[in-house]
Tab-separated table of C-alpha atoms in Angstrom:
chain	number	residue	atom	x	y	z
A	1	UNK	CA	0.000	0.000	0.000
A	2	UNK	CA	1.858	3.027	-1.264
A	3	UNK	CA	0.802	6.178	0.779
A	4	UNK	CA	0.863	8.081	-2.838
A	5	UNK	CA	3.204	10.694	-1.321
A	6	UNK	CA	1.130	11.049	1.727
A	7	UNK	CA	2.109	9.272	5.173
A	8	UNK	CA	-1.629	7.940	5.436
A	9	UNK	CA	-4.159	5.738	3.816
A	10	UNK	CA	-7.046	5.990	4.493
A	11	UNK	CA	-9.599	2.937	3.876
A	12	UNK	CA	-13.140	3.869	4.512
A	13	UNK	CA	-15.923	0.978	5.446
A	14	UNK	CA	-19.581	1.335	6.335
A	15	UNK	CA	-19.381	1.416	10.093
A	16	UNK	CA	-22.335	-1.301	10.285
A	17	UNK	CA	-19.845	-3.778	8.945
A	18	UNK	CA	-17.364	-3.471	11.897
A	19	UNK	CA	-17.604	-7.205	12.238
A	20	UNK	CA	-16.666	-8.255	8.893
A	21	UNK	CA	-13.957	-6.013	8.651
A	22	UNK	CA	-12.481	-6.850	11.923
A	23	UNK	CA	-12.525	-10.548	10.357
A	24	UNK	CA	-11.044	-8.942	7.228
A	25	UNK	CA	-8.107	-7.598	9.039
A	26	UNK	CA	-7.126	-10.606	11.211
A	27	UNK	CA	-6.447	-11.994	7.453
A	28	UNK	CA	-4.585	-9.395	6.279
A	29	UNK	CA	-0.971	-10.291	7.090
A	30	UNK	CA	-1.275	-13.652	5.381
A	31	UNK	CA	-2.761	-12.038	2.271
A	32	UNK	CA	-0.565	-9.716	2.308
A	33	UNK	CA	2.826	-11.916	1.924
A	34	UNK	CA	2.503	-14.032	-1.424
A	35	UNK	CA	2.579	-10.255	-2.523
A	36	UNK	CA	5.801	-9.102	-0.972
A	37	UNK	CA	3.932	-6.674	1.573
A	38	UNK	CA	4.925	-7.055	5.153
A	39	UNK	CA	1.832	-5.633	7.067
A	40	UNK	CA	0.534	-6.188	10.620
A	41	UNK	CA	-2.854	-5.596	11.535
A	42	UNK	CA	-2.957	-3.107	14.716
A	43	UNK	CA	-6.373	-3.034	16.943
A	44	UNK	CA	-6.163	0.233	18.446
A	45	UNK	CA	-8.721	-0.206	21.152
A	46	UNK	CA	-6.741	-1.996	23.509
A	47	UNK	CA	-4.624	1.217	23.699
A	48	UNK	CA	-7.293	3.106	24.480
A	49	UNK	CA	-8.613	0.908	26.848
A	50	UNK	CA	-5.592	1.466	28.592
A	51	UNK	CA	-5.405	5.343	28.113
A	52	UNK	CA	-8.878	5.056	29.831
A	53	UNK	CA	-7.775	3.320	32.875
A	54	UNK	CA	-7.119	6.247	34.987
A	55	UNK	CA	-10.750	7.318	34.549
A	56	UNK	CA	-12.049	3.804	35.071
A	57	UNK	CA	-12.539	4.346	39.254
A	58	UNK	CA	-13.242	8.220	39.193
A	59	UNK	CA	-16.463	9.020	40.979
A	60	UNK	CA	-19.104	10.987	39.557
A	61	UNK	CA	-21.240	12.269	42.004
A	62	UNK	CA	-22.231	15.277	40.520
A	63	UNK	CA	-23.379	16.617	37.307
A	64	UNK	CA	-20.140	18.874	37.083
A	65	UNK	CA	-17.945	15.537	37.515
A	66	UNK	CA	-19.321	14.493	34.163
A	67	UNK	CA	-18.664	18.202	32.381
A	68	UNK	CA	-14.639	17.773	33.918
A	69	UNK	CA	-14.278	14.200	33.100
A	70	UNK	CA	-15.555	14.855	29.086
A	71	UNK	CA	-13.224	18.191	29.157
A	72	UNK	CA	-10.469	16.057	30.577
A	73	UNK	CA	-10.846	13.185	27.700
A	74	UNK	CA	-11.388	15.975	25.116
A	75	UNK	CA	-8.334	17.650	25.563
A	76	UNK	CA	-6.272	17.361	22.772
A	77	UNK	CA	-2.531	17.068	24.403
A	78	UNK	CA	-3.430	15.402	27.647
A	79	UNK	CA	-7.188	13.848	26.865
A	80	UNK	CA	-7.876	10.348	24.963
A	81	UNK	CA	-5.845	11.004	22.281
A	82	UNK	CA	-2.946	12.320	23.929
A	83	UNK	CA	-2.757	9.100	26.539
A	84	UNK	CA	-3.535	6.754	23.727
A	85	UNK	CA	-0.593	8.311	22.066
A	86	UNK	CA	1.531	7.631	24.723
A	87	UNK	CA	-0.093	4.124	24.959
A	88	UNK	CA	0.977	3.366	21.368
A	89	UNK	CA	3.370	5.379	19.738
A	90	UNK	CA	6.410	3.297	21.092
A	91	UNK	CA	5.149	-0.050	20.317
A	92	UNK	CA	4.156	1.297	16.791
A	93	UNK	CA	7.581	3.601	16.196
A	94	UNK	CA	9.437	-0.237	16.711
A	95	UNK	CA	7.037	-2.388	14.370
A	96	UNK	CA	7.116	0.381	11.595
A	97	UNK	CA	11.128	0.401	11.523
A	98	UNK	CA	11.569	-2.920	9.320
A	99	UNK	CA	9.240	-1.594	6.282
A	100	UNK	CA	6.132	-2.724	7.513
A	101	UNK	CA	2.459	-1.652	6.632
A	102	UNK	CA	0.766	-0.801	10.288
A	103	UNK	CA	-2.833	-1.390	9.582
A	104	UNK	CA	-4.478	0.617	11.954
A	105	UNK	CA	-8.542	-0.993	13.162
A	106	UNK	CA	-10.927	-0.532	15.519
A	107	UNK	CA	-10.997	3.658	15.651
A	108	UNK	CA	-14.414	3.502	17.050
A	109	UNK	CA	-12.835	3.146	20.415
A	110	UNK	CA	-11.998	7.224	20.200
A	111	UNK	CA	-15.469	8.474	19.467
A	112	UNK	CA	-16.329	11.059	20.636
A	113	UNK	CA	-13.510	12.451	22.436
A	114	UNK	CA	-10.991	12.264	20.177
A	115	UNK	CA	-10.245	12.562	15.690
A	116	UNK	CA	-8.598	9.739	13.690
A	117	UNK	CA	-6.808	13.066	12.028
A	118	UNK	CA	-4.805	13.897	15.661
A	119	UNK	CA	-4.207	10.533	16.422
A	120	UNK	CA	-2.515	10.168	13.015
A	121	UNK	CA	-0.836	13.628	13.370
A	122	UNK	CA	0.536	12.681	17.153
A	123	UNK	CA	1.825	9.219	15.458
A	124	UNK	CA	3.773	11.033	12.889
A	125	UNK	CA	5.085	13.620	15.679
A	126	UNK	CA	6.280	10.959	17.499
A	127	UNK	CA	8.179	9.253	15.276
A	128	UNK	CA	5.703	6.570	12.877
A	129	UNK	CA	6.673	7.549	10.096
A	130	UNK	CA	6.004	4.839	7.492
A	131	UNK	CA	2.879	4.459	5.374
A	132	UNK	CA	-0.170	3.411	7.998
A	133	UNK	CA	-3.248	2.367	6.661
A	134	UNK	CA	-6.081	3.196	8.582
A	135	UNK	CA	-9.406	1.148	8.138
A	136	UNK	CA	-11.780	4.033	8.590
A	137	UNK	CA	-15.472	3.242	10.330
A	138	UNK	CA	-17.311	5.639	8.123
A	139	UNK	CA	-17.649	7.359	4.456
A	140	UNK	CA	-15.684	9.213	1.981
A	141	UNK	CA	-17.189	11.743	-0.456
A	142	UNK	CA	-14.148	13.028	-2.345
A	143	UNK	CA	-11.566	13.981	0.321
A	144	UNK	CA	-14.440	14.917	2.868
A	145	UNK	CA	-14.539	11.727	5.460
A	146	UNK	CA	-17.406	11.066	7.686
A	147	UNK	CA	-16.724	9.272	10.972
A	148	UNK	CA	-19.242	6.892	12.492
A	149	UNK	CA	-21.693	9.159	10.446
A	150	UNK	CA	-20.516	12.654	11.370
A	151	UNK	CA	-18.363	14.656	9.640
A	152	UNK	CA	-14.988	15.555	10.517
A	153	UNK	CA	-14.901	19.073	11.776
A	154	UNK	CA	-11.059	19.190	11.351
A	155	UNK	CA	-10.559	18.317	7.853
A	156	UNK	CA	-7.266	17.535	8.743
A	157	UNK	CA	-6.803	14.130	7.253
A	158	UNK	CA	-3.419	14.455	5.034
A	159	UNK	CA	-3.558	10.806	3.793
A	160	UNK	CA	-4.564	9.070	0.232
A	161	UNK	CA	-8.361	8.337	0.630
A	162	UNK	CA	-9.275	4.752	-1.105
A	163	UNK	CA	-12.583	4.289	-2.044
């Protein structure tokens, strides 16, 4: 999977179809190699799972505890994304340095607090910098990209969209 210039690819699915393209994926690898492709199929929702650990025991009393605990996953350096980042980016940085294809899956696990676009950004700022694909749960129209059936308010998505 060239990345076309771009350090991305994107590879859109109907969201519905998680299933089958979570079965899709586990095949990948061995599809992959009569082909010469090295690529490794990378759930990312165990990483958030684990970014999401410190939250896991916080009480919430109060209506205000829920307004701090979504401003405290939203934020962009420090929220979801940012402890998924540091959840991931080593394990990925290491995998990526012999040529091969990171297939990133299972993206659902950031909505709503966090964008496929600043996860992808913090991966490249941190050192992944070979092609990742990224099997996208929701739509393309042109380079416009709807996730789990909203649309991207960042438009920040600097890969090759497939569709």
């Amino acid at each position: 999977l060239p990345g076309y210039g771009y350090p991305h690819v994107i590879l859109p699915y109907p969201p519905k179809e998680e299933l089958t393209c979570i079965e899709a994926l586990r095949n990948l690898p061995a599809r992959r190699r009569p082909a010469g492709l090295k690529a490794e199929a990378i759930p990312l929702a165990p990483f958030v799972a684990r970014a999401l650990a410190r939250y896991a025991r916080r009480r919430l009393d109060e209506a205000d505890d829920y307004q701090r605990l979504q401003a405290d996953m939203s934020e962009p350096r420090n929220g979801l994304v940012g402890r998924t980042l540091d959840a991931c980016a080593v394990e990925l940085k290491a995998k990526s340095n012999d040529g091969t294809v990171l297939v990133l899956g299972r993206l659902g696990a950031l909505y709503p607090f966090g964008h496929v676009s600043a996860l992808l950004e913090g991966l490249f700022s941190r050192g992944v910098t070979t092609t990742l694909a990224v099997v996208y749960p929701g739509t393309a129209d042109g380079t416009a990209l709807s996730f789990l059936g909203r649309l991207d308010p960042t438009g920040a998505y600097r890969g090759h969209i497939v569709t």
